Short mmCIF file of C-alpha atoms and ligand atoms in Angstrom, two decimals:
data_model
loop_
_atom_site.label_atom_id
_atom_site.label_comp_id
_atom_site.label_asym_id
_atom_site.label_seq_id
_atom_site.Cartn_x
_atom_site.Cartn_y
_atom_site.Cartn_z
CA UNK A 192 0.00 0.00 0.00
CA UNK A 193 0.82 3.69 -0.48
CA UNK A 194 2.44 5.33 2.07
CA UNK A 195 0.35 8.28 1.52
CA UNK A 196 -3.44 7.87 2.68
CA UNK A 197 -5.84 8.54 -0.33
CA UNK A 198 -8.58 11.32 0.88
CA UNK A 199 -11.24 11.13 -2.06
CA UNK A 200 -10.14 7.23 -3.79
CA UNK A 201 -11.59 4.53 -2.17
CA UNK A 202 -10.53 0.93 -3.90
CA UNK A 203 -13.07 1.51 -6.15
CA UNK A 204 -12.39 5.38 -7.78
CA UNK A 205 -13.73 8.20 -5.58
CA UNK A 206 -17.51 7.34 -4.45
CA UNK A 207 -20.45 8.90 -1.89
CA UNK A 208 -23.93 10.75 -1.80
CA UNK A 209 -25.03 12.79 -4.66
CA UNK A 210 -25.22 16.94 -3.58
CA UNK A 211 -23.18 15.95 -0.61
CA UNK A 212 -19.19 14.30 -1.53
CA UNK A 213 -20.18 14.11 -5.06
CA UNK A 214 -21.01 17.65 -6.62
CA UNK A 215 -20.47 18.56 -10.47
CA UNK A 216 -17.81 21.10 -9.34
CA UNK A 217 -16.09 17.85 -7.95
CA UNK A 218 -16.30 15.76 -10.98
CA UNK A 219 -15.29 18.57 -13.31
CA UNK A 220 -12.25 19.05 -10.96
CA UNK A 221 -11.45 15.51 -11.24
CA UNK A 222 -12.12 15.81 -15.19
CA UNK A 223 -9.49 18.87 -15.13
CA UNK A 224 -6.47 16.49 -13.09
CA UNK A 225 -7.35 13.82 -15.49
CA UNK A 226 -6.85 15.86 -18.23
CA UNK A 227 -3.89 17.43 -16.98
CA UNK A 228 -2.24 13.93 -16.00
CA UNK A 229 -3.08 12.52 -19.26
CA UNK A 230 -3.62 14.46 -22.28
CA UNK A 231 -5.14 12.97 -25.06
CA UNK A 232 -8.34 11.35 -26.40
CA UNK A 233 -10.35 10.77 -23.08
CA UNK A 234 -13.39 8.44 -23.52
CA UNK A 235 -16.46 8.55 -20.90
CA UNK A 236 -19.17 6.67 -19.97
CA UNK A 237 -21.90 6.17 -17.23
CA UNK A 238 -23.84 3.90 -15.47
CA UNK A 239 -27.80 4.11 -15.65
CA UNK A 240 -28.03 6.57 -12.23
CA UNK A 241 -30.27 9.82 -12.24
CA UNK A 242 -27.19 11.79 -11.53
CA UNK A 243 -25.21 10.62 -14.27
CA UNK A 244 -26.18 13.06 -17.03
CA UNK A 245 -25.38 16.16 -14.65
CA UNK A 246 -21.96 14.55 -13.59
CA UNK A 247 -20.96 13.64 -16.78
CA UNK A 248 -20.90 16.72 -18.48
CA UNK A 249 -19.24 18.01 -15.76
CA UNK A 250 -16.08 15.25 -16.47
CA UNK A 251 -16.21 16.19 -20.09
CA UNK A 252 -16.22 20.02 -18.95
CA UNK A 253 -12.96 19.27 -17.30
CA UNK A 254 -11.37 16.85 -19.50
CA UNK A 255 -11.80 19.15 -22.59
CA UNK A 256 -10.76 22.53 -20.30
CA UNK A 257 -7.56 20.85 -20.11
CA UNK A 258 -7.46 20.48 -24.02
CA UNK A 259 -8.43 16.51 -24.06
CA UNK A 260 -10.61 15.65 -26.81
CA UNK A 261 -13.80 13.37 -25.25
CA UNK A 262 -15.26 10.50 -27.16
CA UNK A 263 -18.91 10.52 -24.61
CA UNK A 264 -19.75 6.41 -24.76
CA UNK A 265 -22.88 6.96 -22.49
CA UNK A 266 -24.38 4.09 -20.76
CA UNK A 267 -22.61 1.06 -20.92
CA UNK A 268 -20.81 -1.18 -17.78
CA UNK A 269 -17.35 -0.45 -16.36
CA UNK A 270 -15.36 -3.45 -18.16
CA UNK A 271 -16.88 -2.10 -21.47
CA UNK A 272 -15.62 1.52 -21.31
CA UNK A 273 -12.19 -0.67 -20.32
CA UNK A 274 -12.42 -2.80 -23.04
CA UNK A 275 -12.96 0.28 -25.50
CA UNK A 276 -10.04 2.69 -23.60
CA UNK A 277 -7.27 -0.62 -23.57
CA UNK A 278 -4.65 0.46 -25.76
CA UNK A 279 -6.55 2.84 -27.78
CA UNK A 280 -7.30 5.96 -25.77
CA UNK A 281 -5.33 8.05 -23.52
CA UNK A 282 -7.59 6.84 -20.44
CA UNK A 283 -11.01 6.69 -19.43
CA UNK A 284 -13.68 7.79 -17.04
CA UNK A 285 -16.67 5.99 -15.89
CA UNK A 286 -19.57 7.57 -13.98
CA UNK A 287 -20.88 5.31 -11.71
CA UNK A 288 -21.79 4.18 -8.03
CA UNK A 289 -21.69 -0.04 -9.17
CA UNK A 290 -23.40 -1.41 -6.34
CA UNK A 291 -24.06 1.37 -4.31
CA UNK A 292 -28.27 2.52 -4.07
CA UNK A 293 -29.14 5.37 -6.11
CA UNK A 294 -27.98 8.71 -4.19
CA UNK A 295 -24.83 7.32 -4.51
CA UNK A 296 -22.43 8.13 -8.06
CA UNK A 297 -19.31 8.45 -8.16
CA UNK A 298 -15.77 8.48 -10.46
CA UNK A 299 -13.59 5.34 -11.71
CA UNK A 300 -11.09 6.37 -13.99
CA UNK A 301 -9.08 3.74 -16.29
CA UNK A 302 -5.68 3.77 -17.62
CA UNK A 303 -4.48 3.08 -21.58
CA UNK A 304 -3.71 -0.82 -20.27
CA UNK A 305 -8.15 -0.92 -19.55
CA UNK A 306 -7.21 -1.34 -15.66
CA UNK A 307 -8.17 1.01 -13.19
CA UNK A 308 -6.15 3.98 -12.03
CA UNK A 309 -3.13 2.92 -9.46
CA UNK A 310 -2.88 4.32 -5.98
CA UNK A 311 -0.38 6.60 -6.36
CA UNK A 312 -1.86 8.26 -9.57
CA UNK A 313 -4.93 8.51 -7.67
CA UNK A 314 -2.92 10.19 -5.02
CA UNK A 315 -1.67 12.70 -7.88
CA UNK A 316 -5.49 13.56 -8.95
CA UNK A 317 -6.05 14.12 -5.12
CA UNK A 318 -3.18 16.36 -4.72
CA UNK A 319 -4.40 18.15 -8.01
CA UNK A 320 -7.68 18.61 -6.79
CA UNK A 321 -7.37 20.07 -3.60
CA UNK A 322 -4.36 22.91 -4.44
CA UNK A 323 -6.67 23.41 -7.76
CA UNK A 324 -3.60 22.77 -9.70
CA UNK A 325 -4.63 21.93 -13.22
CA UNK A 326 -3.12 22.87 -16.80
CA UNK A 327 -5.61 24.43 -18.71
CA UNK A 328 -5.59 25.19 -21.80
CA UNK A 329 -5.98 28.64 -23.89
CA UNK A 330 -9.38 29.89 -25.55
CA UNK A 331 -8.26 27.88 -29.31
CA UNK A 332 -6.55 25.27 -27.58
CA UNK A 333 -9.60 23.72 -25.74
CA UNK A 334 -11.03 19.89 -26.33
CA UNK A 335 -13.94 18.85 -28.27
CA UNK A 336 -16.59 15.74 -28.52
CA UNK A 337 -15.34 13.95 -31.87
CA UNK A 338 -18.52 11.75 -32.65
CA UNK A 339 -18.25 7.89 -32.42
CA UNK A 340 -20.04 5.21 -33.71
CA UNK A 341 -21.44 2.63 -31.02
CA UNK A 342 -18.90 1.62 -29.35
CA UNK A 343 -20.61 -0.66 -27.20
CA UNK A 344 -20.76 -2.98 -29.60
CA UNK A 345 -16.93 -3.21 -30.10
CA UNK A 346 -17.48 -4.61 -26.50
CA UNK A 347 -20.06 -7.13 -27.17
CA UNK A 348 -17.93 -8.22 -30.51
CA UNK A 349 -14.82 -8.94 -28.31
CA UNK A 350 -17.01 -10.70 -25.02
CA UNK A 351 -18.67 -12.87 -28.03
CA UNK A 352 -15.59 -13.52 -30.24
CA UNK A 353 -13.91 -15.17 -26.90
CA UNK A 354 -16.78 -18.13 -27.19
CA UNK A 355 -17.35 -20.99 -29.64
CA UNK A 356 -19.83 -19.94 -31.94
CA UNK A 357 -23.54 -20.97 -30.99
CA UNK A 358 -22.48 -22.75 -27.88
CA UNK A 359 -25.97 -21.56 -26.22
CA UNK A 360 -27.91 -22.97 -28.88
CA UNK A 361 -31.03 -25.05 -26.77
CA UNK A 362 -30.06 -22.96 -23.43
CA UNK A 363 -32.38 -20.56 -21.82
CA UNK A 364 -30.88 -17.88 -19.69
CA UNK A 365 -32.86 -15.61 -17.71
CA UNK A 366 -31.08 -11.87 -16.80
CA UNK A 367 -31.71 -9.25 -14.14
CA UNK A 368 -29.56 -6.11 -14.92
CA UNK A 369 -31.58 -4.30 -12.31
CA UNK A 370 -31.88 -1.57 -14.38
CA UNK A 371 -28.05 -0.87 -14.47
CA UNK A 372 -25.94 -0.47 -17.52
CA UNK A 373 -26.10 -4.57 -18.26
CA UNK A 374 -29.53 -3.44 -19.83
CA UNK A 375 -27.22 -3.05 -22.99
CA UNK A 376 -25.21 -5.41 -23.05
CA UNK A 377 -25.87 -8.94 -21.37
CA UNK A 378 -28.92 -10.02 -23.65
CA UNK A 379 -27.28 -8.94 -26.44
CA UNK A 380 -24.11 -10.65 -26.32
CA UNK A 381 -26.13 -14.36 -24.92
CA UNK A 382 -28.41 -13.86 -27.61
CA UNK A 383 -25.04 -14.00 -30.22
CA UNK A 384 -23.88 -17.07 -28.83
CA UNK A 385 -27.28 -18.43 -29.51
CA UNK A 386 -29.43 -18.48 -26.34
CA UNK A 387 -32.73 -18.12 -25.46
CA UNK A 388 -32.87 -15.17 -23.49
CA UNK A 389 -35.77 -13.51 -21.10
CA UNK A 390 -35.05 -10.38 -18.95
CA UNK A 391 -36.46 -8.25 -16.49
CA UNK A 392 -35.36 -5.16 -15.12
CA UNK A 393 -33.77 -4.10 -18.44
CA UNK A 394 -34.07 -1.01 -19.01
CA UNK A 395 -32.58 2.01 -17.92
CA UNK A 396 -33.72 3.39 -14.59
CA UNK A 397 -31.89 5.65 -11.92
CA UNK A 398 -34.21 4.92 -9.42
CA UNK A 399 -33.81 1.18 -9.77
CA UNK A 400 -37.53 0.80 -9.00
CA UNK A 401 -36.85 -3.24 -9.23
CA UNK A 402 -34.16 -3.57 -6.97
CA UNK A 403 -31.32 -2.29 -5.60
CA UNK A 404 -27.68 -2.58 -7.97
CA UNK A 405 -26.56 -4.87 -4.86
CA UNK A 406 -27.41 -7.95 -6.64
CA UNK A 407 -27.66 -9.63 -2.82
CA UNK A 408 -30.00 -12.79 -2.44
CA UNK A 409 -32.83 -11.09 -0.96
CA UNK A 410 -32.87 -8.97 -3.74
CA UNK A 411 -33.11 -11.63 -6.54
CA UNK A 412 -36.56 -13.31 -5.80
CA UNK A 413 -38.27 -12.40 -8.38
CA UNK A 414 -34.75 -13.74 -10.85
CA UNK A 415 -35.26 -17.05 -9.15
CA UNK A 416 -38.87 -17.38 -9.53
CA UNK A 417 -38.30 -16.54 -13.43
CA UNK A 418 -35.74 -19.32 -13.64
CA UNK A 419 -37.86 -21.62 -12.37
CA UNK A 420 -40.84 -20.52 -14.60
CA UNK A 421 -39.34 -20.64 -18.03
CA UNK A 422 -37.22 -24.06 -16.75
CA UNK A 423 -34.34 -21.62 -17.57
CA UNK A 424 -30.34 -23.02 -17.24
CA UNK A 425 -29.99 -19.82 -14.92
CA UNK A 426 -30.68 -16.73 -14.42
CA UNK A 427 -27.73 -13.79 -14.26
CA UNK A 428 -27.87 -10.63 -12.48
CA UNK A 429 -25.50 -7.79 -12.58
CA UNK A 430 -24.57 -4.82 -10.22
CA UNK A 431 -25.44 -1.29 -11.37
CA UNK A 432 -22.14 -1.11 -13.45
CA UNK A 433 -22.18 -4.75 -14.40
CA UNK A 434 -18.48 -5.26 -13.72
CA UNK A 435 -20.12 -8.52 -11.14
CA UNK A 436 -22.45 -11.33 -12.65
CA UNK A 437 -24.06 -13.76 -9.61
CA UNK A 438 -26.29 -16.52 -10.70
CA UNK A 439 -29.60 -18.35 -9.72
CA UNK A 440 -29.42 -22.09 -10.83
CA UNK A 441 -31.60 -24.13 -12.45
CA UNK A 442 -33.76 -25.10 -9.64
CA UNK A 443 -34.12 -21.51 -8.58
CA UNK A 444 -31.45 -21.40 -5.52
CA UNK A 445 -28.88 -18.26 -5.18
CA UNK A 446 -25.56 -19.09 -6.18
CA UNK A 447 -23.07 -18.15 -3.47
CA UNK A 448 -20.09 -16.28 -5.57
CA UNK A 449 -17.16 -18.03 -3.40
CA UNK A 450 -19.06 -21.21 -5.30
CA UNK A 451 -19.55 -19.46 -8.67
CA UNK A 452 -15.74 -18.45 -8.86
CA UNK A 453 -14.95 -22.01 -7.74
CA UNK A 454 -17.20 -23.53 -10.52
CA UNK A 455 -15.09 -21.59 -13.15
CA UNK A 456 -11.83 -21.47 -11.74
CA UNK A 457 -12.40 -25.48 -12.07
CA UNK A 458 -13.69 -25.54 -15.70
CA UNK A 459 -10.39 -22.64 -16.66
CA UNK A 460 -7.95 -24.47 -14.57
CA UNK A 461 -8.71 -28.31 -16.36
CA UNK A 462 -7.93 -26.46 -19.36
CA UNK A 463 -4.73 -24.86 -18.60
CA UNK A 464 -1.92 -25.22 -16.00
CA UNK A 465 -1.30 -22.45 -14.31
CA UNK A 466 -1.74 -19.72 -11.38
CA UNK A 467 -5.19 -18.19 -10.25
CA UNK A 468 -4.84 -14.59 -8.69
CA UNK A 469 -7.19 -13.84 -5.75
CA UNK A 470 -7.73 -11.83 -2.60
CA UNK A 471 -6.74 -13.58 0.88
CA UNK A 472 -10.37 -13.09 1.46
CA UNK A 473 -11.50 -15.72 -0.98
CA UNK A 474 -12.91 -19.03 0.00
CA UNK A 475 -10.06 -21.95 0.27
CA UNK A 476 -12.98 -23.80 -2.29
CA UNK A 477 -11.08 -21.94 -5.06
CA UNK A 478 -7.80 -23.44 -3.99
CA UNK A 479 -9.09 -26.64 -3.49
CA UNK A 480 -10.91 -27.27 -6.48
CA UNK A 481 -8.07 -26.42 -8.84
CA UNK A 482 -5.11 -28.17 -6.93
CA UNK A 483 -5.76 -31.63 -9.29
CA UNK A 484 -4.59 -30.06 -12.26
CA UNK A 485 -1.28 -28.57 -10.49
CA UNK A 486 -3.11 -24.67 -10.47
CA UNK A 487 -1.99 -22.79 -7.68
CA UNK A 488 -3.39 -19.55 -6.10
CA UNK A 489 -1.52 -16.00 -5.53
CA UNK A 490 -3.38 -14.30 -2.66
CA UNK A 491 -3.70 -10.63 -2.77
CA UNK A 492 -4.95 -7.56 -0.74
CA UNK A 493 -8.09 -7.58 -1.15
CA UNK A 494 -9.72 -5.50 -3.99
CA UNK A 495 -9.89 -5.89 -7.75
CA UNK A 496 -7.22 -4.07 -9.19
CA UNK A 497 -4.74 -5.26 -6.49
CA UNK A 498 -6.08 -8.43 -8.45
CA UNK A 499 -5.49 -7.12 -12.02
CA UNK A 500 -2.54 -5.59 -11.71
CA UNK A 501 -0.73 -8.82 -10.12
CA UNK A 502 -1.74 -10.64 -12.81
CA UNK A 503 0.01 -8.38 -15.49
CA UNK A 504 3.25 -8.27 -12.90
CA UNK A 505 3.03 -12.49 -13.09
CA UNK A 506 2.56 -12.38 -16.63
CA UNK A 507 5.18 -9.63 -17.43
CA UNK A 508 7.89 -12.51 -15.36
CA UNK A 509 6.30 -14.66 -17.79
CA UNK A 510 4.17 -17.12 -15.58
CA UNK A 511 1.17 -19.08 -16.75
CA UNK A 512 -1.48 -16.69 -15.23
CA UNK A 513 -5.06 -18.73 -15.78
CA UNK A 514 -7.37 -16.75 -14.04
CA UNK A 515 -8.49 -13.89 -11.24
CA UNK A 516 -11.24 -12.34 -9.58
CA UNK A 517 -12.67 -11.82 -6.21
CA UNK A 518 -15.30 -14.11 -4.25
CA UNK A 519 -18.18 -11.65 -4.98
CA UNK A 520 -18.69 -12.40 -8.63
CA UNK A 521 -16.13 -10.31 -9.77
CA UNK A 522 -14.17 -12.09 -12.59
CA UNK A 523 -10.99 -11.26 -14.73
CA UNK A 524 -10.49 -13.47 -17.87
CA UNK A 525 -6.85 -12.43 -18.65
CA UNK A 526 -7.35 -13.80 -22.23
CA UNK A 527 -10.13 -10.89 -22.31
CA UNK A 528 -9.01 -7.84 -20.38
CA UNK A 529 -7.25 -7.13 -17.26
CA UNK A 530 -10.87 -6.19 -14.93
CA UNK A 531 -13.47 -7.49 -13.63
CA UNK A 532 -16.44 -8.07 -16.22
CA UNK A 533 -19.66 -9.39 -15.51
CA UNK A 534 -21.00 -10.06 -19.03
CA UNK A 535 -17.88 -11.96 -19.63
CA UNK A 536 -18.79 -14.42 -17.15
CA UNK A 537 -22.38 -14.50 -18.09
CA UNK A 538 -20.82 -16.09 -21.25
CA UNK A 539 -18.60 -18.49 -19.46
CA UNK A 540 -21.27 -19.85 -17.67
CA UNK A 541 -22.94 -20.74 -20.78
CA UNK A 542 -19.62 -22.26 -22.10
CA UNK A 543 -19.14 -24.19 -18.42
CA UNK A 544 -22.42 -26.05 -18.97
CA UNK A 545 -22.20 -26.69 -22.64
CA UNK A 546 -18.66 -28.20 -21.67
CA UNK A 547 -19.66 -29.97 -18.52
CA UNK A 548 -22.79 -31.47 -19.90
CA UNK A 549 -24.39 -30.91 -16.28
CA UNK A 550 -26.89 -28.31 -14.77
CA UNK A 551 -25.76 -25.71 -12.64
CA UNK A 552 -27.81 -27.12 -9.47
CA UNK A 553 -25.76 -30.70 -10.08
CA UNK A 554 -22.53 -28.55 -10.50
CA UNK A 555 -23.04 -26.64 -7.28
CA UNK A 556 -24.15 -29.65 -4.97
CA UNK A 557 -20.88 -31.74 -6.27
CA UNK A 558 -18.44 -28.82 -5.13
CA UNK A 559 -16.71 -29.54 -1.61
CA UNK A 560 -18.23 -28.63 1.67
CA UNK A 561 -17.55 -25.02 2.49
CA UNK A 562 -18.73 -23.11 5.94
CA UNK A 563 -17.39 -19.55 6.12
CA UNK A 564 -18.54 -17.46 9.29
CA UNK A 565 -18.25 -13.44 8.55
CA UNK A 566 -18.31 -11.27 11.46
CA UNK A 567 -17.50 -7.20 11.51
CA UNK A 568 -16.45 -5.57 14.67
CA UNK A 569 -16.36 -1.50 15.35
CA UNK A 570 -13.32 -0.63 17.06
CA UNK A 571 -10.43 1.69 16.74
CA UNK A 572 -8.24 -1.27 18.00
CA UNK A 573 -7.07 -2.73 14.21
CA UNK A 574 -3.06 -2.47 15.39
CA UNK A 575 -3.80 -3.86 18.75
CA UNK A 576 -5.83 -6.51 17.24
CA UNK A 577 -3.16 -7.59 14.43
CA UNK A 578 -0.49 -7.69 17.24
CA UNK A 579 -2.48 -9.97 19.26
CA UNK A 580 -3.21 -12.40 16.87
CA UNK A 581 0.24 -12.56 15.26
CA UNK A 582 1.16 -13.06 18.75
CA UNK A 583 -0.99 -16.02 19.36
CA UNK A 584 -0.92 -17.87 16.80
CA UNK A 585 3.05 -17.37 15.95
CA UNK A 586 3.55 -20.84 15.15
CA UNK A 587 0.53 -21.42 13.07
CA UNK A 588 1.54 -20.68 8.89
CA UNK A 589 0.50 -16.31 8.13
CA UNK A 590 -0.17 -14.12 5.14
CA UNK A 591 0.03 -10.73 5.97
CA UNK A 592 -0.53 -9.46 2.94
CA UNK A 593 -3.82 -8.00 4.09
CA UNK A 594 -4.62 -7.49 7.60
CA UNK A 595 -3.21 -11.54 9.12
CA UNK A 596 -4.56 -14.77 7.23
CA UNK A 597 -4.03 -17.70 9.45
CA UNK A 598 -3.80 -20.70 7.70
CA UNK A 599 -4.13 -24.02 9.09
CA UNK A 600 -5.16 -28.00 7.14
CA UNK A 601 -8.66 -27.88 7.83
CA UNK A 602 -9.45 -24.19 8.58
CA UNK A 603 -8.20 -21.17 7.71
CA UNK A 604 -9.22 -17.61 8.77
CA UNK A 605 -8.43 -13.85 8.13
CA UNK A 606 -8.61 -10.86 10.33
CA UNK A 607 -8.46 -7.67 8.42
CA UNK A 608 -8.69 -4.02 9.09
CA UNK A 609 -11.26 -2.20 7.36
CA UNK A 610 -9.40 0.63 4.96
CA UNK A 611 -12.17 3.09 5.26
CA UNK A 612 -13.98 2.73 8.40
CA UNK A 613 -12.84 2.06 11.96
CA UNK A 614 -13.75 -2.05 11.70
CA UNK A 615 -11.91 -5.17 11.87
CA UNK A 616 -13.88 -8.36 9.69
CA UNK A 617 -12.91 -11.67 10.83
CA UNK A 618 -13.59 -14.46 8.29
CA UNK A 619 -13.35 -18.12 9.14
CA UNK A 620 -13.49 -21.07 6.53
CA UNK A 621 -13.49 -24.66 7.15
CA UNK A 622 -15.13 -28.34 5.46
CA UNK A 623 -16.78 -28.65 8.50
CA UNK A 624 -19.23 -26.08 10.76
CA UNK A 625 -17.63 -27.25 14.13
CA UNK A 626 -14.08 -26.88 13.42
CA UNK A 627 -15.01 -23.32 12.01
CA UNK A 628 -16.83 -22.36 15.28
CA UNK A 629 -14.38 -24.20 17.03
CA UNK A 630 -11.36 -22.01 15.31
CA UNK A 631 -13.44 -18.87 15.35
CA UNK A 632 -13.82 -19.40 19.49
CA UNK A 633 -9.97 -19.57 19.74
CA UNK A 634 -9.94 -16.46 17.47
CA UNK A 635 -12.64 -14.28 19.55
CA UNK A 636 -11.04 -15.37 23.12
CA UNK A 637 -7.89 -13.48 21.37
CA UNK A 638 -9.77 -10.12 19.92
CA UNK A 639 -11.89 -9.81 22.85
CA UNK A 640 -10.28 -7.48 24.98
CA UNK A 641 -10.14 -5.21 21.93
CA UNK A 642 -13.84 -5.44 20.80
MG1 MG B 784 -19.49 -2.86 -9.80
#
């Protein structure tokens, strides 16, 4: 991590209520360091929120002020303004809250490489934005919008290019975009592999009148009902920015993501040898399910361009990387693009069932036992916590990558710091649900004092 705290950049690009953190004066101020970091052709785009339209103009404002020329992209999901900035623009901008419920927007900007902005650069746009420290540029010198074509379907071309052709010929597929910016995209590109597709909630709506973009269990009834209805193969939902796909299976049940990744980490890693990038906070399943074809698994900090960007390093030393991604449906197909894409992995899941010959219900219930307990404690105690724990458990195998990830043969857990809020999460994993508590009781009798 940076030595330097960011102020504004969260993991995920700067982020927080409309008319409160996030203010067009903001935005265009951001647009102005962008455009002073990186001058060039910028290219935008937004999610589906009510806020967007104001916000956006205000990044273009800024970005041409500086003298960047704009190419606006408007709605589409994160990983295809990536997919349309990698190697072709200067960088990119994306307007958008992902999960986060409608008051929310916020800014994610990308690099030339399609992966988001580093810590340090975001550090520079920080600095930038607080000593108003811009370059901008003289009355005949400004930027302009040069007209594009639909680029979105550049996006959809290279998602549906990475698939054998008609592979979802005879499979229905149910989505949920939840009104996000998926509502372009998904149907489209399962429709061009050849599936039978039904939606609902896609269409463009800021208010996200169906559901919240958190595509959480609770809020995928309705999905799983569907599924069931039409006797789809599954139903896919996306967060508001569609850079996360989770899925309902055939007989209707939620999909836990740890599962999910572990279903295609499985199908990717049979086909390739090779080494699967992931967080310290993913579920050992991963791991487990990928160890019989001699795949191993580089553990991260936890968030998705720590992710990405460790998979270019591996590659760049020129190691076998397979595949990445988080365990919250948040996948990176390095054959695709460096970030996290959620209509990506739609399309695997098509190609994991055509090539498994199984339904996803089967697929799930074979997968290994898995019980992981999540708890969150508020407390200003992180250090104190960290140093007890180390202390403890001294002679048991740590990654300290990321807050301290004890991990033992038949359990394995992970205390970590939260880098926003004062709040330490404790995850614990196991095969079985009384070595878990067991583990986790050993764990608590050492945090107490502090929680
Ligand atoms: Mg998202």
């Amino acid at each position: 991590m940076t030595e330097k705290k960011k102020q504004l950049f969260g993991t995920n690009g700067v982020r927080g209520i409309v008319g409160e953190l996030i203010t067009p004066e903001l935005v265009m101020k951001i647009g102005m360091a962008v455009g002073s970091m990186r001058p060039g052709t910028i290219a935008v785009g937004m999610d589906t929120r009510t806020s967007g339209p104001a916000l956006i103009n205000a990044m273009k404002a800024g970005l041409m002020a500086t003298g960047c020329n704009v190419i606006d992209c408007g709605i589409l999901p994160t990983p295809a303004l990536q997919y349309i900035v990698m190697d072709k623009y200067e960088a990119g901008v994306v307007i958008t809250a992902s999960h986060n419920p409608g008051a929310y927007n916020g800014v994610k900007v990308i690099e030339k490489d399609g992966t988001e902005m580093d810590d340090d650069a975001s550090i520079e746009i920080e600095e930038r934005v607080f000593s108003n420290n811009f370059f901008l540029k003289e009355w005949n010198d400004v930027g302009v919008v040069i007209p594009e074509g639909d680029l979105v379907t550049q996006y959809i071309t290279g998602v549906v290019r990475k698939i054998p052709e008609n592979i979802g010929e005879g499979v229905t597929v149910v989505i949920d975009p939840g009104c996000g910016a998926a509502y372009r995209t998904t149907a489209e590109i399962l429709q061009s592999v050849g599936c039978k597709v039904f939606t609902l909630n896609a269409y463009p709506d800021g208010n996200f009148p169906a559901r919240d973009p958190e595509p959480s269990v609770e809020n995928l009834a309705p999905l799983a009902d569907m599924v069931v209805s039409t006797r789809a193969a599954f139903g896919v939902a996306h967060d508001g920015d569609a850079d996360r796909a989770v899925f309902i299976d055939d007989n209707g049940r939620f999909v836990e993501e740890n599962k999910e990744f572990a279903l295609i980490a499985e199908h990717l890693c049979s086909k390739r040898k090779g080494i699967l990038v992931t967080p310290v906070s993913t579920s050992r399943l991963v791991e487990t399910v990928i160890a019989p074809y001699g795949c191993t698994v580089d553990y991260t900090e936890v968030g998705s361009i720590y992710v990405a960007r460790r998979m270019r390093a591996l590659l760049a030393e020129g190691k076998p990387v397979v595949f990445g991604g988080e365990g919250n449906g948040g996948l990176i197909f390095p054959d695709h693009q460096f970030c996290r894409d959620g209509g990506m992995t739609a399309v695997m899941m098509v190609l994991l069932l055509a090539t498994k010959k199984q339904s996803l219900s089967s697929l799930v219930d074979a997968l290994p036992p898995s019980v992981m307990l999540k708890h969150k404690f508020h407390t200003d105690k992180a250090t104190e916590i960290l140093e007890a724990v180390r202390e403890k458990f001294a002679n048991d195998s740590l990654n300290e990558i990321d807050g301290v990830r004890i991990d033992r043969k038949d359990v394995w857990a992970l205390i970590r710091p939260s880098g926003t809020e004062p709040l330490v999460r404790l995850y614990v994993e196991s095969i079985n649900e009384s070595i878990a508590k067991e583990f986790e009781q050993e764990i608590l009798s050492c945090i107490s004092p502090f929680i």
